[in-house]
PDB file of C-alpha atoms in Angstrom:
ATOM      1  CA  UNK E 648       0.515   6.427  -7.258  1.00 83.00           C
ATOM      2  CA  UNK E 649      -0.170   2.433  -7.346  1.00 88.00           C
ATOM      3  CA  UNK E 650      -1.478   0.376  -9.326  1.00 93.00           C
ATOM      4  CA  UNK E 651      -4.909  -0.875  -9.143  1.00 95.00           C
ATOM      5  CA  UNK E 652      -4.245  -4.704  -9.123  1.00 94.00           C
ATOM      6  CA  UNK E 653      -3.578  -6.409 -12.833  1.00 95.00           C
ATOM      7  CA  UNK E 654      -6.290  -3.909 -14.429  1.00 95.00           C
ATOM      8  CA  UNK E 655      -4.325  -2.203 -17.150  1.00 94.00           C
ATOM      9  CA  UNK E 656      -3.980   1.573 -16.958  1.00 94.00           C
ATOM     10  CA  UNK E 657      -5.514   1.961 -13.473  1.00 95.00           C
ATOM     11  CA  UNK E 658      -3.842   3.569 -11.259  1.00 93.00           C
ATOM     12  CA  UNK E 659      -5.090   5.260  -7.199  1.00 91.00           C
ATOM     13  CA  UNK E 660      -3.563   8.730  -6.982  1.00 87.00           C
ATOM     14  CA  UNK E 661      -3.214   9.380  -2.952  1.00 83.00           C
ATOM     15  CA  UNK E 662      -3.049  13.169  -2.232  1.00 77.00           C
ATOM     16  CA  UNK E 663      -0.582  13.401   0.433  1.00 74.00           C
ATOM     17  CA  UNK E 664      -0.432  17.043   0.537  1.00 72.00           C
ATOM     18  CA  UNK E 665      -4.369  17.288   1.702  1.00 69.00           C
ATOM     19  CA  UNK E 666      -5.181  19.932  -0.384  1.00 68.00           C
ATOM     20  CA  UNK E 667      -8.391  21.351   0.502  1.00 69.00           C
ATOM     21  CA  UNK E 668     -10.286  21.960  -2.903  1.00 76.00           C
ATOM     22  CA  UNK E 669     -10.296  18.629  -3.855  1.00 76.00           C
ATOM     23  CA  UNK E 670     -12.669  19.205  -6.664  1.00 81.00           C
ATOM     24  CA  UNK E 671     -10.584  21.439  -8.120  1.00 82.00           C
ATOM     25  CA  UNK E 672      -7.416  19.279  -8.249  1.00 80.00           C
ATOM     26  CA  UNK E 673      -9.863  16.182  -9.481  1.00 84.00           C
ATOM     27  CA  UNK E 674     -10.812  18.339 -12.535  1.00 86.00           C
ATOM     28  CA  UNK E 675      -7.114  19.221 -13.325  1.00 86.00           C
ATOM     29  CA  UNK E 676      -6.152  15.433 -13.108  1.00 87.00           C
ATOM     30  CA  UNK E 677      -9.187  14.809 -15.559  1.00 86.00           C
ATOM     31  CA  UNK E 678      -8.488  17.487 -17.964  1.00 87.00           C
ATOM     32  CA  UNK E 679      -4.411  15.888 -18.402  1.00 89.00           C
ATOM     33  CA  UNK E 680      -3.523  14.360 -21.542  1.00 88.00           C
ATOM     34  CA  UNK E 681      -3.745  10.498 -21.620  1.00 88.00           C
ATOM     35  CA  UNK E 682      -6.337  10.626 -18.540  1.00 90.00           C
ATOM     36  CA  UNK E 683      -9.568   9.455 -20.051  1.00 91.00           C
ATOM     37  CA  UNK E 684     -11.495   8.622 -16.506  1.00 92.00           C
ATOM     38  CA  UNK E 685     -11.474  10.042 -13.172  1.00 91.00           C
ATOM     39  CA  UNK E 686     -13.389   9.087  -9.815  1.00 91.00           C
ATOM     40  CA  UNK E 687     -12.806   9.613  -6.243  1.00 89.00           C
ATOM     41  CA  UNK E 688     -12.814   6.476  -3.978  1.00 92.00           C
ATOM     42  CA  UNK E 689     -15.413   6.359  -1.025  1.00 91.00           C
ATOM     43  CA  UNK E 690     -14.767   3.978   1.366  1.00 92.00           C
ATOM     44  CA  UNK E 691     -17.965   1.414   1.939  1.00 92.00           C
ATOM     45  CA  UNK E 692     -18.554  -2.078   4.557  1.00 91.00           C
ATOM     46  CA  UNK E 693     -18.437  -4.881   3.647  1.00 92.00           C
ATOM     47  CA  UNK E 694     -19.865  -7.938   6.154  1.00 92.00           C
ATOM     48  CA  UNK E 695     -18.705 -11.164   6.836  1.00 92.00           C
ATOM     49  CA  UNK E 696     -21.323 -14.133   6.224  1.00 88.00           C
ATOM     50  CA  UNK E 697     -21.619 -16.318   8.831  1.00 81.00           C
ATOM     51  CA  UNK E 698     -24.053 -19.777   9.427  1.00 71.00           C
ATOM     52  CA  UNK E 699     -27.451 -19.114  10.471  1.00 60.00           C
ATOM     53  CA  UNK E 700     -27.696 -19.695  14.377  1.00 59.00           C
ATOM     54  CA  UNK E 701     -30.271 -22.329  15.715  1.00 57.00           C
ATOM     55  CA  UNK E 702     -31.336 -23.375  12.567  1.00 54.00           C
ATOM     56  CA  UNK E 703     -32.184 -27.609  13.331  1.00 58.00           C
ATOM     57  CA  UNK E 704     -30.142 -29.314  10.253  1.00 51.00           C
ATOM     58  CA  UNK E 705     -32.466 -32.322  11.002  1.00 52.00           C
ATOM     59  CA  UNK E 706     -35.687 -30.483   9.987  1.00 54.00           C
ATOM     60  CA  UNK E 707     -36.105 -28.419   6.534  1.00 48.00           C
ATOM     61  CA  UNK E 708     -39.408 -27.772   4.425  1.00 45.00           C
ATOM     62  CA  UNK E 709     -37.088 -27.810   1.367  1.00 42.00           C
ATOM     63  CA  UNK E 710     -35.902 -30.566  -0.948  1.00 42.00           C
ATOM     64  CA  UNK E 711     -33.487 -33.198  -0.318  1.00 44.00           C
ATOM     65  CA  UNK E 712     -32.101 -35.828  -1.893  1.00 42.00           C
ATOM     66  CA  UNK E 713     -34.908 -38.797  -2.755  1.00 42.00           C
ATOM     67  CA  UNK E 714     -32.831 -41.569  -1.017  1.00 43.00           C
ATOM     68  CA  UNK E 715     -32.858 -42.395   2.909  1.00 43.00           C
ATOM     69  CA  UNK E 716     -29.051 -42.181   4.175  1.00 43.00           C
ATOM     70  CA  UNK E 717     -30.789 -42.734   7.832  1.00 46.00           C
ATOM     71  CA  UNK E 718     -32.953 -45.851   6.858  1.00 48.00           C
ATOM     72  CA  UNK E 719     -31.785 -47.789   3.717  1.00 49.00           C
ATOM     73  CA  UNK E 720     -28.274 -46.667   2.847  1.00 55.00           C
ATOM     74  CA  UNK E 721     -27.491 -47.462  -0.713  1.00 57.00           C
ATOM     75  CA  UNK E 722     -24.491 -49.551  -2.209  1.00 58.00           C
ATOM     76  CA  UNK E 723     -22.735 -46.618  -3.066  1.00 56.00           C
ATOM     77  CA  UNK E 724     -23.339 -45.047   0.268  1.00 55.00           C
ATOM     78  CA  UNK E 725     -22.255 -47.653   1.972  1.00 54.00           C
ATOM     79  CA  UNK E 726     -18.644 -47.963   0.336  1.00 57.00           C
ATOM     80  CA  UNK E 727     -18.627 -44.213   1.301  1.00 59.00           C
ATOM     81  CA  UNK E 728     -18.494 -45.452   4.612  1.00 62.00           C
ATOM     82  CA  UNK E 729     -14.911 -46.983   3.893  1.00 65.00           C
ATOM     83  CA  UNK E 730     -13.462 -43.482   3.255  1.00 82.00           C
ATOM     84  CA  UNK E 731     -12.521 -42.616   7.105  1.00 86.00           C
ATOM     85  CA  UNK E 732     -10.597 -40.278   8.831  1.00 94.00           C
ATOM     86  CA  UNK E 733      -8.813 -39.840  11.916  1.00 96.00           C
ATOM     87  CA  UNK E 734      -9.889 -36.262  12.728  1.00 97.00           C
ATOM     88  CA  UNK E 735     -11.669 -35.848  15.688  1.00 96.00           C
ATOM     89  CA  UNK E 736     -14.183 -33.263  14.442  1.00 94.00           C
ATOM     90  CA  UNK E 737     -14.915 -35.462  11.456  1.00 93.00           C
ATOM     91  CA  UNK E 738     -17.950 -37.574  12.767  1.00 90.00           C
ATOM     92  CA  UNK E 739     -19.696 -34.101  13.164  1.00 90.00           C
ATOM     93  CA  UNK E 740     -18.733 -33.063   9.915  1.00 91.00           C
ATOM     94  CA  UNK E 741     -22.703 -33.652   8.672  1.00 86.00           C
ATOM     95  CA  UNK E 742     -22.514 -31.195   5.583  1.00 87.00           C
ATOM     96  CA  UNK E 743     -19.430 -33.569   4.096  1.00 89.00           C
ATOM     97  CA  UNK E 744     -20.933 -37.134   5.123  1.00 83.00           C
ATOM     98  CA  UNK E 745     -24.294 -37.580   6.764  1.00 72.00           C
ATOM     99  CA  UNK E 746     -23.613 -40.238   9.674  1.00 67.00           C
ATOM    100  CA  UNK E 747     -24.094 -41.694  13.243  1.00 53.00           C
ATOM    101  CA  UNK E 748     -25.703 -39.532  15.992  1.00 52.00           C
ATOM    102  CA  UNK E 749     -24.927 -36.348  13.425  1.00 50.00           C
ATOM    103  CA  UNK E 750     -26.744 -37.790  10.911  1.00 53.00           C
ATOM    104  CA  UNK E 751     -29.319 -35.948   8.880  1.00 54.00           C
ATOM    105  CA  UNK E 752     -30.197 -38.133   5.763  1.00 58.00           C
ATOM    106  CA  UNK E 753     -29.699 -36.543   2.609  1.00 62.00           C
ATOM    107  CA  UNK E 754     -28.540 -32.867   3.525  1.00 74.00           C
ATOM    108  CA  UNK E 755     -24.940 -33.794   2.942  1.00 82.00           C
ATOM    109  CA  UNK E 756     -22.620 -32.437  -0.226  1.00 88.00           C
ATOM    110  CA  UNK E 757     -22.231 -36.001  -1.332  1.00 87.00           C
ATOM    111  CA  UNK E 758     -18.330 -35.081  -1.406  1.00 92.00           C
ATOM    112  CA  UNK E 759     -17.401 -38.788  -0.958  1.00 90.00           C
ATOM    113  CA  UNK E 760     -18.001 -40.151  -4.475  1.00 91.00           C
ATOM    114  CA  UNK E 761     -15.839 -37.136  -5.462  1.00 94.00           C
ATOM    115  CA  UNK E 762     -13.144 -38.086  -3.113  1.00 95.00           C
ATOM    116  CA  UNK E 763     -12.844 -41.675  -4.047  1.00 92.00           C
ATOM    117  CA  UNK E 764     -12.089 -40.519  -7.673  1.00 94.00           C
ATOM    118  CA  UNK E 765      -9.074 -39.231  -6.148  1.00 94.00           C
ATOM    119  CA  UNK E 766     -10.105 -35.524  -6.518  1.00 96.00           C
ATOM    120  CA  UNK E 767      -9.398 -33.626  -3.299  1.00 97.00           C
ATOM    121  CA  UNK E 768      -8.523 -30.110  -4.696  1.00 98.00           C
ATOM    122  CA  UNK E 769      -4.503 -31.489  -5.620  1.00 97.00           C
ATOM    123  CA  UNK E 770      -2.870 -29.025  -8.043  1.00 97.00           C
ATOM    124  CA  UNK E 771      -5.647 -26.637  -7.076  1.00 98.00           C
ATOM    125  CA  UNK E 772      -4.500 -22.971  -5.586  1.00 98.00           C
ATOM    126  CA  UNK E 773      -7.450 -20.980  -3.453  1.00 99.00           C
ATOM    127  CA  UNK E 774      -6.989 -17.654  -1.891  1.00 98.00           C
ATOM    128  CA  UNK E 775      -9.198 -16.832   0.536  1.00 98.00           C
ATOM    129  CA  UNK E 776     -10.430 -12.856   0.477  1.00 98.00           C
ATOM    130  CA  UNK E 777     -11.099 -11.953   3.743  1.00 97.00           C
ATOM    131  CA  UNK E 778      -9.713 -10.841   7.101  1.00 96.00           C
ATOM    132  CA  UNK E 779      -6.956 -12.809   7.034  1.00 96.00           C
ATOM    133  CA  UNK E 780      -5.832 -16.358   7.311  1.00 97.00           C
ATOM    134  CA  UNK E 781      -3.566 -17.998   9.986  1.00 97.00           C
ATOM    135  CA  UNK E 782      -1.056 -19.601   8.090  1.00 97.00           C
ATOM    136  CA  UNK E 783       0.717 -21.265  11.461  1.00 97.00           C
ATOM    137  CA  UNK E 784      -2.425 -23.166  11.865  1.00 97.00           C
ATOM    138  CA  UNK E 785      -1.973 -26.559  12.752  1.00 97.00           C
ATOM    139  CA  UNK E 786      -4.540 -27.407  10.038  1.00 98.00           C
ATOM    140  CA  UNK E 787      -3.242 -25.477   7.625  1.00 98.00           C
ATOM    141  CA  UNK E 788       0.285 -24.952   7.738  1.00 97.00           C
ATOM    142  CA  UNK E 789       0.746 -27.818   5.506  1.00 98.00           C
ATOM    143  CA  UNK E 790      -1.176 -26.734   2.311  1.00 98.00           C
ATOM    144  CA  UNK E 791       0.095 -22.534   3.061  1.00 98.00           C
ATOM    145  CA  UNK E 792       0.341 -20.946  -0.313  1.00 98.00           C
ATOM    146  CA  UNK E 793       2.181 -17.786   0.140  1.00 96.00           C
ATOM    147  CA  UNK E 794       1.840 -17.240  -3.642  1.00 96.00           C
ATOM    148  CA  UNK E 795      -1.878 -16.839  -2.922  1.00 97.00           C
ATOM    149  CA  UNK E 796      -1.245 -14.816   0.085  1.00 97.00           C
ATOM    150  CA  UNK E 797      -1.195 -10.810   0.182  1.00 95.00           C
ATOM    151  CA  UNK E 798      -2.169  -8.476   2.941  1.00 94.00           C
ATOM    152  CA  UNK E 799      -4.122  -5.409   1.389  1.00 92.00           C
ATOM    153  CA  UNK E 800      -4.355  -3.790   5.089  1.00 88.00           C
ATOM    154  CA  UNK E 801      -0.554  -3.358   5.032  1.00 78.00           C
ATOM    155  CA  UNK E 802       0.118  -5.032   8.905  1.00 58.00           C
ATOM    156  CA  UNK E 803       2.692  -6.302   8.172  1.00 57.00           C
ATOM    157  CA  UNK E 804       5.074  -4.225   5.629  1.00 59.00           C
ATOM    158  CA  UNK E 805       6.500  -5.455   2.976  1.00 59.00           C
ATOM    159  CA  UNK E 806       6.471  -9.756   4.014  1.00 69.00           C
ATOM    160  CA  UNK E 807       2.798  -9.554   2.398  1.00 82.00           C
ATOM    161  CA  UNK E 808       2.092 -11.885   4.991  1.00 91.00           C
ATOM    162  CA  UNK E 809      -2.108 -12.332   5.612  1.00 94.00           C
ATOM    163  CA  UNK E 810      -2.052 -13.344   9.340  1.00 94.00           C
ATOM    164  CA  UNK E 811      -5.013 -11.679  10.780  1.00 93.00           C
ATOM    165  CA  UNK E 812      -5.687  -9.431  13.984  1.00 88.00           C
ATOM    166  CA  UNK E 813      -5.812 -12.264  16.786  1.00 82.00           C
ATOM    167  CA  UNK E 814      -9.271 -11.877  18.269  1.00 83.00           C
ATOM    168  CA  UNK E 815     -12.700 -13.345  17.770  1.00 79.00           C
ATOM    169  CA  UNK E 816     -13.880 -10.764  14.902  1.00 86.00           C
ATOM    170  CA  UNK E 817     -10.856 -11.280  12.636  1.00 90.00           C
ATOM    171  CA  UNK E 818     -10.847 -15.673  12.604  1.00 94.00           C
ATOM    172  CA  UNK E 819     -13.460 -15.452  10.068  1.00 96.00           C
ATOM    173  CA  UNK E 820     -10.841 -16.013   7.149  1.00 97.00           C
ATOM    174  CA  UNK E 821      -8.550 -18.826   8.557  1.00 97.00           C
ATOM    175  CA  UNK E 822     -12.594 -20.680   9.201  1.00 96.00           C
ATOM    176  CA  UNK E 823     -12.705 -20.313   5.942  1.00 97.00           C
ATOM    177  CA  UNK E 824      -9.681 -21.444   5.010  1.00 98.00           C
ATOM    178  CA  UNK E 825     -10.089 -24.766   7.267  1.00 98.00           C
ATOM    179  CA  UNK E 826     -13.592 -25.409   5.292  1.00 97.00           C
ATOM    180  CA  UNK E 827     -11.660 -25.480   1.980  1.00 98.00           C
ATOM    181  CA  UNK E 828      -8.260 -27.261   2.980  1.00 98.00           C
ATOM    182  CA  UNK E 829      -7.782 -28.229   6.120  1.00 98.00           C
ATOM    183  CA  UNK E 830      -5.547 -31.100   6.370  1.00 98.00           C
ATOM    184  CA  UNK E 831      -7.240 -35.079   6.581  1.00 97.00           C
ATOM    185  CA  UNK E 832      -5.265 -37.359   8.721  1.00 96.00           C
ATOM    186  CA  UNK E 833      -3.482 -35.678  10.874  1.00 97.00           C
ATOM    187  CA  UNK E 834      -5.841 -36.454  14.398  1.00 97.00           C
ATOM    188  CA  UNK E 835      -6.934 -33.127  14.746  1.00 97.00           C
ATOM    189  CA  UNK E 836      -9.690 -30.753  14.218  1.00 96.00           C
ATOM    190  CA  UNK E 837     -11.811 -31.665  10.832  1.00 96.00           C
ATOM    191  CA  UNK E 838     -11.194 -32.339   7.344  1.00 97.00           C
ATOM    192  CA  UNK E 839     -11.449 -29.817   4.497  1.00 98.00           C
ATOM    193  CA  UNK E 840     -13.963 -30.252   1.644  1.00 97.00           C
ATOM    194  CA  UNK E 841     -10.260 -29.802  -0.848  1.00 98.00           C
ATOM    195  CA  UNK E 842      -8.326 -31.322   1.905  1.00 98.00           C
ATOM    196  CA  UNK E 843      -5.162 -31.268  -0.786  1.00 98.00           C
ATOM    197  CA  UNK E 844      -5.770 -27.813  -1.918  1.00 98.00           C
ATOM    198  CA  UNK E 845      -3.274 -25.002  -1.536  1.00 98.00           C
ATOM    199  CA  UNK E 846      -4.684 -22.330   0.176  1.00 98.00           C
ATOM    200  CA  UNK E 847      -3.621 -18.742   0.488  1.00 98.00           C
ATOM    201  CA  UNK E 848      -5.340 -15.487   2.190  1.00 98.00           C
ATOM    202  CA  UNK E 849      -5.565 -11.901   0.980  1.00 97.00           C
ATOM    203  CA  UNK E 850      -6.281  -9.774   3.882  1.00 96.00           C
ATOM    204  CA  UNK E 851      -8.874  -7.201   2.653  1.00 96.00           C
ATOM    205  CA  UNK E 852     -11.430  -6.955   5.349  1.00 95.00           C
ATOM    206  CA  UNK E 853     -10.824  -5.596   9.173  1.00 89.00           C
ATOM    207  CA  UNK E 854     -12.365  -2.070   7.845  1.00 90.00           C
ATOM    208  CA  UNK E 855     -13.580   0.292   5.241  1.00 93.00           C
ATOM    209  CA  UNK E 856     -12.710  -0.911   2.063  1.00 95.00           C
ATOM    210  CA  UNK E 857     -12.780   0.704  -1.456  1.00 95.00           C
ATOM    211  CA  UNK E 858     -13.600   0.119  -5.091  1.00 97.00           C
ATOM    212  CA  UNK E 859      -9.670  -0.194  -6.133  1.00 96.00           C
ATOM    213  CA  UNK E 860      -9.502  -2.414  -2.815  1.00 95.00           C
ATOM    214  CA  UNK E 861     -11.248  -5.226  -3.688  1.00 97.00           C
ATOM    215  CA  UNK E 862     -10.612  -4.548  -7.373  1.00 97.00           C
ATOM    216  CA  UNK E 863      -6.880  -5.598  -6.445  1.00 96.00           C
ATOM    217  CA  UNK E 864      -7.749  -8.397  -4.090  1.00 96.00           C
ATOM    218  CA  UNK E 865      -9.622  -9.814  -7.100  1.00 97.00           C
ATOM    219  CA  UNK E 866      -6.961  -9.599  -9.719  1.00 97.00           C
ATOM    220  CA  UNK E 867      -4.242 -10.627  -7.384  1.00 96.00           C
ATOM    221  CA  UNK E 868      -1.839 -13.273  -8.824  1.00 96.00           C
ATOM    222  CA  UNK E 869      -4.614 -14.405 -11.009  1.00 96.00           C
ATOM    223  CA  UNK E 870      -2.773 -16.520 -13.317  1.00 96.00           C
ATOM    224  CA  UNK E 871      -1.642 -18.534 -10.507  1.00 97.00           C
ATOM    225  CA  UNK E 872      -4.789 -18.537  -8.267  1.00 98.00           C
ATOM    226  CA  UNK E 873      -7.374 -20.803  -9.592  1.00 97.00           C
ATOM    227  CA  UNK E 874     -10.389 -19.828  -7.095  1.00 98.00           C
ATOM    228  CA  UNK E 875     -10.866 -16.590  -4.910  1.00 98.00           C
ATOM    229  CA  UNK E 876     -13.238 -17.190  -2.038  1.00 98.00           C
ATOM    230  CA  UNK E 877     -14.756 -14.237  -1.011  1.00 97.00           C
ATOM    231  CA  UNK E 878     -17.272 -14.701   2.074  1.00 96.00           C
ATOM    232  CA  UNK E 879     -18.907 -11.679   2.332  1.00 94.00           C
ATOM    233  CA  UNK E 880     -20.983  -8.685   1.077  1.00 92.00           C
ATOM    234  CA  UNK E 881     -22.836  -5.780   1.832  1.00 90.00           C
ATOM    235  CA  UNK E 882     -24.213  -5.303   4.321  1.00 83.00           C
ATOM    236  CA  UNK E 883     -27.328  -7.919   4.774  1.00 79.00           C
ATOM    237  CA  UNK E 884     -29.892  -5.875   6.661  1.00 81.00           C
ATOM    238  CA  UNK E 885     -32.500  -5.663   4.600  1.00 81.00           C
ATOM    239  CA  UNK E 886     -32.324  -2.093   4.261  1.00 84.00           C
ATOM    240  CA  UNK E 887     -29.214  -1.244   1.674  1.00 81.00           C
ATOM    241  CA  UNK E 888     -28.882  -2.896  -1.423  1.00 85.00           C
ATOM    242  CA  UNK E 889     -25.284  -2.690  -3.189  1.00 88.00           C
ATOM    243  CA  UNK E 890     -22.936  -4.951  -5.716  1.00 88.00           C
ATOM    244  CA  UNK E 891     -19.522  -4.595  -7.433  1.00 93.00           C
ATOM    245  CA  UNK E 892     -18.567  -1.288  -8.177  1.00 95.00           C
ATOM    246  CA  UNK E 893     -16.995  -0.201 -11.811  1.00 96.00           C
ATOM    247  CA  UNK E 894     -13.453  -1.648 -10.793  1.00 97.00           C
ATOM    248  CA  UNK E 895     -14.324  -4.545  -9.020  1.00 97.00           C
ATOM    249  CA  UNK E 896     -16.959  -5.274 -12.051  1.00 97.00           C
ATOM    250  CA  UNK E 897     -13.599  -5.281 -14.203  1.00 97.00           C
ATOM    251  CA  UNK E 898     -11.543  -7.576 -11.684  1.00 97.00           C
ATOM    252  CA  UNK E 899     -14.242  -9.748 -12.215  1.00 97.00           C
ATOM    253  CA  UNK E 900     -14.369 -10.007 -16.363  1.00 96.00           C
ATOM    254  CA  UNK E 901     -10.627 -10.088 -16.210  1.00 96.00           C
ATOM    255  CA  UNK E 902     -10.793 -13.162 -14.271  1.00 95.00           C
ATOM    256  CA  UNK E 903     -12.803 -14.859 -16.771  1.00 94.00           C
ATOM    257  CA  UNK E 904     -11.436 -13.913 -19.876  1.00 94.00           C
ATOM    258  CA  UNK E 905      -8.054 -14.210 -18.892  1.00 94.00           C
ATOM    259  CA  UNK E 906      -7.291 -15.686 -15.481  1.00 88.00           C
ATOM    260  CA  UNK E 907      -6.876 -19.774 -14.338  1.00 79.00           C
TER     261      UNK E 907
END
């Protein structure tokens, strides 16, 4: 029996002994004193979201920002141009900083006022829910919150440690992680959007998950976690249609009533 996350008097009941009438031993567990809800888990998918391939950031029939970056830069843009950085992916880093050959006037975050105030996600813990994140990263190693970090998957015993499976489908986590936090400065890759952040993983995905699952990933350490990133969904096919379940739905008012 364990405990499902930081939701008080939730517990997951594994039947180890595989007993064949399951109904049977469901109503007996509902019918004991003290127990005043009962529900079997079903495992469910839950995908990944990734950026739209061949979409042209350069063309859009939405709204942007009234202001020119390309032609007439204002004075504030301009001193933006002041904040640089000597990581090699940063000049392509459009979605941050609209400039030179990657420029695409007025699709940017307009981070860069943000940053000058000297906020760049310092004192800030986020865990990133997902597959994993690899902590040994070059980019991240620095700002590695193992407080943050917890591998729901159990790979790797009892070290809680959230390095992922180390192939293409299980990176999508420590991408994430760079896009929060990676570290400015340090001549290589890019530069996070929180480059001072502390960042953690909890490694949910990889498989099936549950209800209690994600319920736990949610309430994990959330008195010391400030932001859970969670990157994913159901599955986005058009043809299913799906949202938190009754535990998750609870992991989620617990963390704003009572978490950071």
């Amino acid at each position: 029996m364990r405990k499902v996350g930081s939701l008080e008097g939730l517990y997951t009941l594994r039947d180890s002994r595989g007993r064949p009438d399951r109904v049977t031993f469901e109503k007996r567990i509902d019918t004991t004193a003290g127990v005043y809800w009962v529900q079997r888990q079903h495992c469910h998918y839950r995908d990944k979201r990734t950026p739209l391939m061949g979409w042209d950031h350069t063309k859009t029939n939405g709204s942007q920002r009234t202001e020119s970056t390309a032609d007439s830069p204002s004075e504030e843009r301009k001193s933006d141009q002041s904040l640089t950085f000597n990581d090699p992916l940063w000049p392509m880093q459009w979605e941050l900083f609209t400039q030179g050959d990657y420029s695409s006037g007025g699709f940017d975050l307009n981070v860069m006022p943000v940053w000058r105030n000297n906020i760049t996600g310092r004192d800030v813990v986020v865990s990133i829910i997902d597959d994993g994140v690899d902590h040994t990263n070059k980019d991240l190693k620095k700002n590695y919150e193992a407080l943050a970090s917890f591998d729901l998957r159990a790979s790797h015993g009892l070290s809680h440690d959230p390095m992922p499976v180390r192939d293409e489908e299980n990176s999508h986590g420590t991408r994430c992680a760079g896009e929060v936090a990676m570290e400015a400065n340090n001549s290589y890759c890019g530069v996070g959007i929180a480059f001072n952040a502390r960042i953690g993983g909890i490694r949910l995905l990889g498989s099936t998950v549950t209800d209690a699952m994600e319920a736990t990933a949610l309430t994990y350490n959330f008195h010391f976690i400030d932001i859970y990133v969670c990157s994913w969904g159901p599955r986005d096919n058009g043809a299913e249609m799906d949202g938190p379940h009754r535990l998750t739905e609870q992991a989620l008012q617990l963390g704003t009533h009572k978490g950071r």
